[in-house]
Coordinates of C-alpha atoms and ligand atoms in Angstrom, one line a residue:
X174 CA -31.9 35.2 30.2
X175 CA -35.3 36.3 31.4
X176 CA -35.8 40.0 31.8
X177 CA -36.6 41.0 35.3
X178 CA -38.8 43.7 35.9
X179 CA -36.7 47.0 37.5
X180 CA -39.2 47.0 40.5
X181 CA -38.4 43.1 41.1
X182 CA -34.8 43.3 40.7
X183 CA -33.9 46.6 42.9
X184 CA -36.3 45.7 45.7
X185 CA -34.8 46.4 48.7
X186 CA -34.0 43.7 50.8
X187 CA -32.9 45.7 53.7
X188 CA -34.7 48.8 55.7
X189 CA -32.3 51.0 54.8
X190 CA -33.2 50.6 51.0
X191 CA -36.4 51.6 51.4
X192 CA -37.3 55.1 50.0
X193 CA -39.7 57.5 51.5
X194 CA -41.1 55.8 54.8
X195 CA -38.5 56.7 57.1
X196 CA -41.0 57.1 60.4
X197 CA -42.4 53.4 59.7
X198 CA -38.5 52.0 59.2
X199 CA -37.5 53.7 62.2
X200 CA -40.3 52.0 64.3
X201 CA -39.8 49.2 63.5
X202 CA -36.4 48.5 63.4
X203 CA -36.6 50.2 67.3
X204 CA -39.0 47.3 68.0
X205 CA -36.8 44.7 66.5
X206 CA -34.0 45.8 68.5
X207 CA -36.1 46.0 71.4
X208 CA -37.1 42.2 70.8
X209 CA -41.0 44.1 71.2
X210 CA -42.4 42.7 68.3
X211 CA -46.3 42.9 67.8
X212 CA -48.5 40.3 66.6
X213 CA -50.8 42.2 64.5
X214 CA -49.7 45.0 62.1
X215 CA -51.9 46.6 59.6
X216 CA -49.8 48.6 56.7
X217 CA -52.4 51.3 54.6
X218 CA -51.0 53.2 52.1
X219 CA -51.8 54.3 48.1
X220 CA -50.4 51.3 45.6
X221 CA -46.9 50.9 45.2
X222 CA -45.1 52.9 48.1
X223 CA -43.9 49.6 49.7
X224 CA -46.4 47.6 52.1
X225 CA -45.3 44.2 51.1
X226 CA -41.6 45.3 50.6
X227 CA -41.7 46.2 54.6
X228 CA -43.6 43.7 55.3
X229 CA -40.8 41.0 53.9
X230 CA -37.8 42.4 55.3
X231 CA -40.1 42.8 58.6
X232 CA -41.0 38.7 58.4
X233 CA -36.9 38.5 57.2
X234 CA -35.8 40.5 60.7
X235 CA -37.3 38.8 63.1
X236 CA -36.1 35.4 61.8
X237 CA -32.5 36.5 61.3
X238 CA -30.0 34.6 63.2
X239 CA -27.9 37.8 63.2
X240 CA -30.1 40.6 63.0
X241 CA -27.3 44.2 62.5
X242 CA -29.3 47.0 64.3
X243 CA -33.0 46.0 63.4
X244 CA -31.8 45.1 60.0
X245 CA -31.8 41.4 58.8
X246 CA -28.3 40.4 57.8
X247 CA -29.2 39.0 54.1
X248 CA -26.4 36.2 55.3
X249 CA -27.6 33.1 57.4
X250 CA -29.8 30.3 56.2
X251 CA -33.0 31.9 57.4
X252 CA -32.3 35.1 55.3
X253 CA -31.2 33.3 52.4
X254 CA -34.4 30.9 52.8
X255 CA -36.5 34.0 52.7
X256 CA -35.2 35.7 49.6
X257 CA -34.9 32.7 47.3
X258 CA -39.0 32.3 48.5
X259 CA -38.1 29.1 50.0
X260 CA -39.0 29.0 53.7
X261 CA -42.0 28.2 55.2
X262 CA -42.0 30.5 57.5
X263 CA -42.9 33.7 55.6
X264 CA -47.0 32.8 54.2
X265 CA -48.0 35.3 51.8
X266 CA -52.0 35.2 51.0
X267 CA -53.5 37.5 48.5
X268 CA -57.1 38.3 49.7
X269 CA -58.4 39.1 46.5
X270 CA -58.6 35.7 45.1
X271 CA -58.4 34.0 48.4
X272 CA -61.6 35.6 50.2
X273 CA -63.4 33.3 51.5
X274 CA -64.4 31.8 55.3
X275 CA -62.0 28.7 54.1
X276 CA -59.6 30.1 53.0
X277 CA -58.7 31.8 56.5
X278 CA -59.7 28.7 58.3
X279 CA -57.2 26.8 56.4
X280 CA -54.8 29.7 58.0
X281 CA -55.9 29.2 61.4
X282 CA -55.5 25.6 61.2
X283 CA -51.6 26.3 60.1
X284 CA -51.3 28.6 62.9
X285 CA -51.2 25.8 65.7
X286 CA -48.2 24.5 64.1
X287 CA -45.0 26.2 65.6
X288 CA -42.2 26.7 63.3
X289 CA -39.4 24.0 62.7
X290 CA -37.1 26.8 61.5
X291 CA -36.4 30.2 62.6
X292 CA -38.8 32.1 65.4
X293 CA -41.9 33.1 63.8
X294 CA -44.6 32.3 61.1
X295 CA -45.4 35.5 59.2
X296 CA -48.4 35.8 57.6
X297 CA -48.9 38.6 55.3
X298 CA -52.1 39.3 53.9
X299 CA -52.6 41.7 50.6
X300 CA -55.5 43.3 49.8
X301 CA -57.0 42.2 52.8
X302 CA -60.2 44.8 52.7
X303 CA -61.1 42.3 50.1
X304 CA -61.9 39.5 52.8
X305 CA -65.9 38.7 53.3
X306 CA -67.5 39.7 56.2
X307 CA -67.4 36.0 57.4
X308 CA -64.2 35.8 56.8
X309 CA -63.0 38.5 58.9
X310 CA -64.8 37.3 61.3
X311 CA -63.1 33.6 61.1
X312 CA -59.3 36.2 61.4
X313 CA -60.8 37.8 64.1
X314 CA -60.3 35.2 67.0
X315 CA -56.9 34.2 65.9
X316 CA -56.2 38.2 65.6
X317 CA -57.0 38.3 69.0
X318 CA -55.4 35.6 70.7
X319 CA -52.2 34.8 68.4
X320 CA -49.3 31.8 69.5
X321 CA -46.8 33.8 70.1
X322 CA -44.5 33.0 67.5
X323 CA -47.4 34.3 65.0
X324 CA -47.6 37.7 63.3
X325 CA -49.9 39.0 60.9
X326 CA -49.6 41.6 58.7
X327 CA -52.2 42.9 56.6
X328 CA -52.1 45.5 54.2
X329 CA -54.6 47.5 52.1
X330 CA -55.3 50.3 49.8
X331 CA -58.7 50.9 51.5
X332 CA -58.4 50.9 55.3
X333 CA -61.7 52.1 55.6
X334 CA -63.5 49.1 54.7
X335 CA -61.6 47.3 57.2
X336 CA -64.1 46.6 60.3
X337 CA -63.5 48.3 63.6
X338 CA -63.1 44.7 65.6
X339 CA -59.7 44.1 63.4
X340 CA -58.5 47.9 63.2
X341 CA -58.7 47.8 67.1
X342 CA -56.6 44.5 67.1
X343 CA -53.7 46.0 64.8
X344 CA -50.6 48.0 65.1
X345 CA -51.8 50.4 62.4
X346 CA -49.2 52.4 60.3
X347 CA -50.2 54.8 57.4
X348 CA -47.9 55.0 54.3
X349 CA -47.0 58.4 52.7
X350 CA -47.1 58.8 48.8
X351 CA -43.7 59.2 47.7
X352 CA -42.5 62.8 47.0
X353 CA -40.9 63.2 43.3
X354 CA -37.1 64.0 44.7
X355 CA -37.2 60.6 46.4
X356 CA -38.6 58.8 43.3
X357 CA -36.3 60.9 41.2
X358 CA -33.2 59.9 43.3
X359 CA -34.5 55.9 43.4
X360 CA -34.8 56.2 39.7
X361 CA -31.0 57.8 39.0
X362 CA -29.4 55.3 41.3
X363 CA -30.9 52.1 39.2
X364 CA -30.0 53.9 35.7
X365 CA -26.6 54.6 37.1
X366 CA -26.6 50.7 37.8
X367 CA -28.3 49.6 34.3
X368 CA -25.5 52.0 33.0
X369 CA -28.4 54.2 31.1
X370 CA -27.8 57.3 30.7
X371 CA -30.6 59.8 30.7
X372 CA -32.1 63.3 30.9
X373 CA -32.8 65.3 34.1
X374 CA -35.9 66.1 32.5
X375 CA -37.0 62.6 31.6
X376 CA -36.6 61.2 34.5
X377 CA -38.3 64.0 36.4
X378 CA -41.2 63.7 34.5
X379 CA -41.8 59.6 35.0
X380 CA -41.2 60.7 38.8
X381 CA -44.1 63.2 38.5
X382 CA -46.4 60.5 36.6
X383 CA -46.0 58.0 38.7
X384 CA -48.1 60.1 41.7
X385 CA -46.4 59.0 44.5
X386 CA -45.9 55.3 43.8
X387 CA -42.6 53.9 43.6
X388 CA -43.1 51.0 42.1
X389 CA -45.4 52.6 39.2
X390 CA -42.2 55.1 39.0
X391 CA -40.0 51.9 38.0
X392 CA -43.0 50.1 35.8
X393 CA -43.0 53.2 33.6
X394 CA -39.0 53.4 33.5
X395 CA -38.6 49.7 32.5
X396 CA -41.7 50.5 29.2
X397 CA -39.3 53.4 28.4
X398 CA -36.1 51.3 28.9
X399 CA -37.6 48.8 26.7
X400 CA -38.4 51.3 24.1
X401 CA -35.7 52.8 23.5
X402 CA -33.3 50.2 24.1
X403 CA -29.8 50.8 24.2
X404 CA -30.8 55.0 23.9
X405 CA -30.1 57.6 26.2
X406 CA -33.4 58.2 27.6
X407 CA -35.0 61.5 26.8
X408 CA -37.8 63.7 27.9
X409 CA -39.2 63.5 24.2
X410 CA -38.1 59.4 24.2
X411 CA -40.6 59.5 27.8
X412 CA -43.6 61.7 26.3
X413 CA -44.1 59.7 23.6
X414 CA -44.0 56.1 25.3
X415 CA -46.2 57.4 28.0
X416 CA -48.2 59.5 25.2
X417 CA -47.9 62.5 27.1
X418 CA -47.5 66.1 25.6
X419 CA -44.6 68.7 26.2
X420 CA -45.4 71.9 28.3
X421 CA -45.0 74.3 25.3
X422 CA -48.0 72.4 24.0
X423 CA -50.0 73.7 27.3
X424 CA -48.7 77.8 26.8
X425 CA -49.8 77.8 23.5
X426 CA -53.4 76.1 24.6
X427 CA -53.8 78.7 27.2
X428 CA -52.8 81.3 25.0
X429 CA -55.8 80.0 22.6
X430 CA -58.0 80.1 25.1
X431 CA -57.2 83.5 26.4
X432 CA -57.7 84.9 23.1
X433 CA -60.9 83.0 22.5
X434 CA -59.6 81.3 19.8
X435 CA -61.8 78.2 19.4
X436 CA -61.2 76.7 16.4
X437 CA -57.4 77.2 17.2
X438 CA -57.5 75.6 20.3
X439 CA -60.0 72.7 18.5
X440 CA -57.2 71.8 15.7
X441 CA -54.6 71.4 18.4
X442 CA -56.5 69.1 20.2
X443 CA -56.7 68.0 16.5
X444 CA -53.5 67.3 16.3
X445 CA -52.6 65.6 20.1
X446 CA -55.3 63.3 18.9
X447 CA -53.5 62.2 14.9
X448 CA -50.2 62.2 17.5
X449 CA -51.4 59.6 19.7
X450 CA -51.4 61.4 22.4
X451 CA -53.6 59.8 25.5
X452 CA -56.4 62.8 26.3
X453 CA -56.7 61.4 30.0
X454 CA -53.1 62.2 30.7
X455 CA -53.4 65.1 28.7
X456 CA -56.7 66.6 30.9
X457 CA -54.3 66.0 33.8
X458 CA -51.4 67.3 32.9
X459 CA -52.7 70.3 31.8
X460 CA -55.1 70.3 35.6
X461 CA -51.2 70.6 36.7
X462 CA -50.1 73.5 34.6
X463 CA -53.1 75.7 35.4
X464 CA -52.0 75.1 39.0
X465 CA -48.4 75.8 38.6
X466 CA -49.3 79.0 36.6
X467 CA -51.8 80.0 40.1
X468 CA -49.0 78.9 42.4
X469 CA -46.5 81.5 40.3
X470 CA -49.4 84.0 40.7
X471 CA -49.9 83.9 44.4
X472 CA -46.7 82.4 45.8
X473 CA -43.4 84.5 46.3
X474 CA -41.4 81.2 46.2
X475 CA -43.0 79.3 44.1
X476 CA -39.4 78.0 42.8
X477 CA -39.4 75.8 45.4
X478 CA -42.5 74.0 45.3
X479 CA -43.2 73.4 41.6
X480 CA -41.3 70.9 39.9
X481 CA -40.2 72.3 36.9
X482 CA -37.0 73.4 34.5
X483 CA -36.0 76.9 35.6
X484 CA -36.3 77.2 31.5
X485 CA -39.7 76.4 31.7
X486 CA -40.3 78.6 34.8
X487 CA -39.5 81.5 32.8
X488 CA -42.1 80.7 30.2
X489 CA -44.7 80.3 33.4
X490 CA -43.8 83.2 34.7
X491 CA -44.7 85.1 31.4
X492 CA -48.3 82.9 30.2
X493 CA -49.0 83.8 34.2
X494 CA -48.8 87.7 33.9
X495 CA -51.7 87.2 30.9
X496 CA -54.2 86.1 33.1
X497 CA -55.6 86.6 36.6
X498 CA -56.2 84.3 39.3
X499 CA -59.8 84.3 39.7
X500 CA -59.9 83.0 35.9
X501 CA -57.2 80.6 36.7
X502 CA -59.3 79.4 39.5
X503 CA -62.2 78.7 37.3
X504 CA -60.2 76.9 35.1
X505 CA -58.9 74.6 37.7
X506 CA -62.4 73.8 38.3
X507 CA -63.4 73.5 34.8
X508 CA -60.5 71.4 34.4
X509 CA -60.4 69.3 37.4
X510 CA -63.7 68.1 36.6
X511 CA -63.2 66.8 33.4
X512 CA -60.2 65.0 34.6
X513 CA -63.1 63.1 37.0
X514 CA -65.3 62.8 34.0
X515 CA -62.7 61.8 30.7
X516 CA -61.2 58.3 33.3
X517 CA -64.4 56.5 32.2
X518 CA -65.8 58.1 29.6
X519 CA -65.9 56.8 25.4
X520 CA -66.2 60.0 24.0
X521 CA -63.2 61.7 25.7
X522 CA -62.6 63.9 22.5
X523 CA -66.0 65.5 22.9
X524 CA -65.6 66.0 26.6
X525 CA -62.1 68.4 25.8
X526 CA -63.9 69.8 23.2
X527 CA -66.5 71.2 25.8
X528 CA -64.3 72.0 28.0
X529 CA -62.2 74.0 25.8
X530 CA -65.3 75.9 24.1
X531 CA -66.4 76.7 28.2
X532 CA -62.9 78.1 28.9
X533 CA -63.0 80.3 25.6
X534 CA -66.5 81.8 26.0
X535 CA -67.7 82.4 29.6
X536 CA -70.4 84.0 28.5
X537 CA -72.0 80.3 27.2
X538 CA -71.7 79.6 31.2
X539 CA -75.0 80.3 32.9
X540 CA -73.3 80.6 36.3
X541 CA -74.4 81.9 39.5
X542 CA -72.2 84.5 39.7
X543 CA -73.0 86.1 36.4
X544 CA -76.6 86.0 37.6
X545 CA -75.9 87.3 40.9
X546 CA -74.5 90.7 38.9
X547 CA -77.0 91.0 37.0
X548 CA -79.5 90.6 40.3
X549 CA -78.0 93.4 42.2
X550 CA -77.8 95.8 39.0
X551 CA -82.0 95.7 39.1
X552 CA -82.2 95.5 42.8
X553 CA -80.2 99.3 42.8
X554 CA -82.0 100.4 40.2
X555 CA -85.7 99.7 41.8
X556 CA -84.4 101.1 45.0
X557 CA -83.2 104.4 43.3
X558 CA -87.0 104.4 42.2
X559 CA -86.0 103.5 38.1
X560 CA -88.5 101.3 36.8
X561 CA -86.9 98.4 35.1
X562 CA -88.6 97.3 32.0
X563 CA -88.2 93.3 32.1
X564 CA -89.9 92.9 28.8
X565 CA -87.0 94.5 27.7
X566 CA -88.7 96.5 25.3
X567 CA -86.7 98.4 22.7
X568 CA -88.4 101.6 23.0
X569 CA -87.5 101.8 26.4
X570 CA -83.5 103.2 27.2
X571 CA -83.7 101.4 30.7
X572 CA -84.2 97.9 29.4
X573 CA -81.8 98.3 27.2
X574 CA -79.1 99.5 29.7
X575 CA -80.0 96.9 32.1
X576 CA -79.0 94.5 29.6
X577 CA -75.8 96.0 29.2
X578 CA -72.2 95.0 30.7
X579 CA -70.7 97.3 33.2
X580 CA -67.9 98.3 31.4
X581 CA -70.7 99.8 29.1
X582 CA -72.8 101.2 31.3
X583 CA -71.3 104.9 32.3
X584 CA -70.7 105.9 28.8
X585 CA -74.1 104.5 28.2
X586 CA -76.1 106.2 30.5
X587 CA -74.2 109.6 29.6
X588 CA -75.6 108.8 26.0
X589 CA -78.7 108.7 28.0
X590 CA -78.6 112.1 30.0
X591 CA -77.1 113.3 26.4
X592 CA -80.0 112.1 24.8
X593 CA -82.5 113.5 26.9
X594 CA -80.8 117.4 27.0
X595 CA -80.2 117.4 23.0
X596 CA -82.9 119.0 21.4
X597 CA -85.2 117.6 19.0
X598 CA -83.3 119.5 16.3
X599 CA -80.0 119.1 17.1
X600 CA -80.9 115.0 17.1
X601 CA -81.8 115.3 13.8
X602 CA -79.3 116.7 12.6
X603 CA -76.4 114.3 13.7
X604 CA -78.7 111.5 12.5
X605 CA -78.9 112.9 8.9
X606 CA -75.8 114.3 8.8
X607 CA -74.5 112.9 5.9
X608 CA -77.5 113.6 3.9
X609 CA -77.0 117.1 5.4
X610 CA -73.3 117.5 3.9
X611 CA -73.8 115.3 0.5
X612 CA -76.2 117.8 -0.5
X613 CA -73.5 120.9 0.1
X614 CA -71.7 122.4 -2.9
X615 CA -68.7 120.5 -3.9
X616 CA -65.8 122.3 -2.0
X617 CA -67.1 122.5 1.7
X618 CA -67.8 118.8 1.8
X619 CA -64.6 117.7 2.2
X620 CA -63.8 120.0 4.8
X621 CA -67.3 119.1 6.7
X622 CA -66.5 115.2 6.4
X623 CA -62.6 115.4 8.1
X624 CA -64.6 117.6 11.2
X625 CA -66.4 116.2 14.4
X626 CA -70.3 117.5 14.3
X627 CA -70.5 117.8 18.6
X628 CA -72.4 119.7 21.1
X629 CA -71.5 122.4 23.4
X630 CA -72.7 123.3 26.8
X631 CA -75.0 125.5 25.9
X632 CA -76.5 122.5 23.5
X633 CA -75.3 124.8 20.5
X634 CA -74.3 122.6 17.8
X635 CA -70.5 122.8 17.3
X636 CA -68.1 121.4 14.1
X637 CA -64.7 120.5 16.0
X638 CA -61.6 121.4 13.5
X639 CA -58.1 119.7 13.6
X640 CA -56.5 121.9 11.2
X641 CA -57.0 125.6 11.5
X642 CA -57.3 125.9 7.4
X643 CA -60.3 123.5 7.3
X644 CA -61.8 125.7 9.8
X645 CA -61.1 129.2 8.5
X646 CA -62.5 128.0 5.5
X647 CA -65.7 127.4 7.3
X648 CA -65.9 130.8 8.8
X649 CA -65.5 132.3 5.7
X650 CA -68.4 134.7 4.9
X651 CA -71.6 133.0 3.5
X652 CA -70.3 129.0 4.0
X653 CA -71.9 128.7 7.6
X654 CA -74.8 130.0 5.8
X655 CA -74.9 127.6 3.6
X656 CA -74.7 124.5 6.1
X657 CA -77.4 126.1 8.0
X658 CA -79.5 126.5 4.9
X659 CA -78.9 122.8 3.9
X660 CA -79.9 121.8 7.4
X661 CA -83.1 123.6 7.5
X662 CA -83.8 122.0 3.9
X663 CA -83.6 118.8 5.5
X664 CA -85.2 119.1 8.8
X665 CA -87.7 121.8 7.7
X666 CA -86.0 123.9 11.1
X667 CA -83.2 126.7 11.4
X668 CA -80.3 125.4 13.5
X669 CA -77.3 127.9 14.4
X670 CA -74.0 126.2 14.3
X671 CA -70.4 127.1 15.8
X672 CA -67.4 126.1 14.7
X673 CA -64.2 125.5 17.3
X674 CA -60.4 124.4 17.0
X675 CA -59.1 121.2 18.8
X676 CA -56.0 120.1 17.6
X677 CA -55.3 116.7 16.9
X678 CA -53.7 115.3 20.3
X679 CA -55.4 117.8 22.6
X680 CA -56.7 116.3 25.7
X681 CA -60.0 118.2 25.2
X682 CA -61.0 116.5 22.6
X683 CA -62.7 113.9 24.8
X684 CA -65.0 117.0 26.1
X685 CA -66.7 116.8 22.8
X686 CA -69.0 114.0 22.0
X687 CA -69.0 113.2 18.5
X688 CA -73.0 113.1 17.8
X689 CA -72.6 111.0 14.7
X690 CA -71.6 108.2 16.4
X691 CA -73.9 108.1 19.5
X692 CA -77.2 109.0 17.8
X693 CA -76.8 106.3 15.0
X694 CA -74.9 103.7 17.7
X695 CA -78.5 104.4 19.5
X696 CA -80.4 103.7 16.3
X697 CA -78.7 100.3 15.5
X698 CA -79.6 98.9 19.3
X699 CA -83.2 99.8 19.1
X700 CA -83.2 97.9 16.1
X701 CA -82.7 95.1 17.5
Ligands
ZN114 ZN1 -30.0 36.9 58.6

């Protein structure tokens, strides 16, 4: 026996079968009632979310000998004629192949014949934004002056290039993508029928792919069905037909990126690629979890509008504490537009690649908002009357702090005010201190390498001391003496020093900058 597609097999044949369009069913089947029937409808909607399947049943009702409350009975001849494709009085015309001035002519001429069966000639057009512009124009008269026992219906996926003169002529009703649940539910009830048993998870996840379009929903079912024949279907059994990846796979890709871990994040995409995995479904897959992980951020219920495990929830609930929403955002958009970009591209690879390196390192991105910082820095600086140096030369502290990050910037400019109040001496002696101490005798050197060589507020030079031994050592009669003498022998000047306790721990510590650091940190910028 010949397999029948799912989509073929469960369509309904009935208005109460169909899933998701309850406001057009209702209309309808209040104008069938009514016996108000209009001669020209026009049905827009995304693919698969059931034009031509209303459309039938609508050409079904209004030929029923014994229409049950708007809803043709499936029963008499004329309903029976109908389904088994046998009547004459239900004309279906795809306008893709059949676009031309004859082909509606040979329509109007058909129109003048009344129907030997039944009560009206349905004509249902597909596609019909495909029609030429003469042909529309050849539908146009008939569209406005139909025999009475005439209806058209024409349906499209792109009203807009449908001209005025007909959309003016036309009943019109718009059809609504499909939400998941209702795809979810459609998708159960035919399982429970084929007896196949599957996963909450699974089926969920074909629901989601399908974007709003039943009959995709059921295309994708029957490729899994067929794959795993005679097998429970599982969320794994789904990801791999439709070559999908697992959401784990996206947490530990964020976490990559977070961490700026390129070449990471590169050898996973590595190994989606050696998997089979399809990168276009993978771009917008991962497009989705960004915007769950913003929706957990910024929504108090955000349970109820993402579609997701409550196992997995958890897991999005901790990846979205790692990151803030303004980043998120920018991957969205980052991500969003390779989605755009990767549907027709050849080198798809190379595309994620970029995308992923873009994510990990900001700093590559010469966006406007970086360079609107950086703008306003100068712009306070020239009106506080600092003269920025833009050749950014090295001899010059301001250049070199305007080039600096924010976060920098205080403790920079402290080093700055420090550098100017320090003496000449006491400069040079933090930048030779370790010539300074390996020229000491043997048994103050270790005591002078565990201390902190700072600077008090009287720009005394002061050794800082954890442990109290190190420093009564110090004090000891003649070993100050001896520092100062080694410091004059190297910088050809006398320089008194001090000596002070801090223990380890002690919030004052921070009071005292450690001169070491700063003056050769200084050094090693201006080299550059
Ligand atoms: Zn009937």
């Amino acid at each position: 026996m010949a397999y029948t597609a799912l989509y073929r097999k469960f369509r309904p044949t009935e208005f109460g079968d169909v899933k998701g369009q309850d406001h057009i069913v209702k209309t309808l089947r209040n104008q069938i009632k009514s016996d108000r029937v209009g001669h020209a409808y026009l049905f827009c909607g995304t693919r698969g979310t059931g034009k031509t399947t209303i459309a039938k049943i609508l050409a079904k009702a209004v030929n029923c000998e014994n229409p049950i409350d708007g809803n043709p009975c499936n029963e008499c001849s004329m309903c029976k004629a109908i389904n088994s494709q046998n009547s004459m009085n239900v004309i279906e015309i795809d306008a893709a192949s059949n676009n031309g001035v004859d082909n509606i002519r040979d329509i109007i001429e058909e129109v003048q014949y009344s129907p030997t069966q039944g009560r009206y000639k349905v004509y249902i057009i597909d596609e019909v934004h495909m029609l030429s512009a003469g042909a529309f124009n050849a539908l146009l008269k008939t569209l406005e002056e139909p025999p009475s026992y005439v209806i058209f219906i024409l349906a499209t996926t792109e009203v807009h290039k449908i001209p005025v003169t007909i959309l003016s002529r036309c009943q019109r009703y718009d059809f609504k993508r499909i939400t998941i649940d209702i795809i979810s539910e459609r998708i159960k009830e035919l399982l429970e029928k084929e007896q196949v048993e599957a996963e909450e998870k699974a089926i969920r996840y074909i629901a989601k792919s399908a974007d709003g379009a039943l009959r995709d929903a059921l295309s994708l079912l029957d490729q899994c069905m067929a794959f795993y024949f005679g097998e429970k279907l599982t969320y794994d059994n789904v990801l791999n037909v439709l070559g999908a990846v697992d959401t784990h796979v996206f947490s530990t890709l964020l976490r990559l990126i977070i961490a700026g871990q390129v070449t990471q994040a590169m050898e996973l995409v590595e190994r989606l690629i050696i998997e089979g995995r399809e990168l276009g479904q993978f771009v917008v897959d991962f497009t989705w979890y960004l915007r769950n992980l913003l929706l957990v951020k910024t929504s108090d219920a955000a349970e109820d509008i993402i579609d997701i495990s409550s196992d997995n929830l958890v897991e999005l609930k901790e990846n979205a504490e790692s990151i803030d929403a303004e980043r998120l955002m920018r991957y969205i958009r980052i991500f969003s537009d390779l989605a755009n970009q990767v549907k027709y591209a050849s080198q798809k690879r190379v595309l994620v690649e970029i995308a992923i390196i873009k994510l990990c390192r900001p700093q590559m991105e010469q966006n406007y908002d970086s360079i609107l910082d950086r703008l306003s820095i100068i712009e306070e600086k020239l009106e506080k009357g600092i003269v920025v140096n833009t050749t950014g030369s090295p001899s010059n502290p301001q250049a070199v702090v305007s080039e600096i990050n924010e976060e920098e910037q205080a403790e920079k400019i402290s080093l700055e005010e420090l550098q100017n109040a320090v003496t000449e001496e006491v400069r040079q002696v933090a930048q030779n201190w370790r010539t300074i101490i390996s020229n000491l005798h043997g048994s103050l050197k270790p005591m002078l390498l565990g201390a902190k060589l700072s600077i008090g507020s009287d720009n005394q030079l002061i050794l800082l001391f954890s442990e109290e031994v190190d420093k009564d050592y110090v004090d000891k009669e003649g070993q100050k003496e001896a520092i100062e003498m080694a410091i004059a022998e190297k910088i050809g000047k006398k320089v008194v020093i001090r000596t002070k306790l801090i223990e380890a721990g002690n919030d004052k510590k921070q009071d005292f900058p450690d001169l070491t650091k700063i003056f050769k940190n200084v050094d090693i910028e201006y080299e550059n």
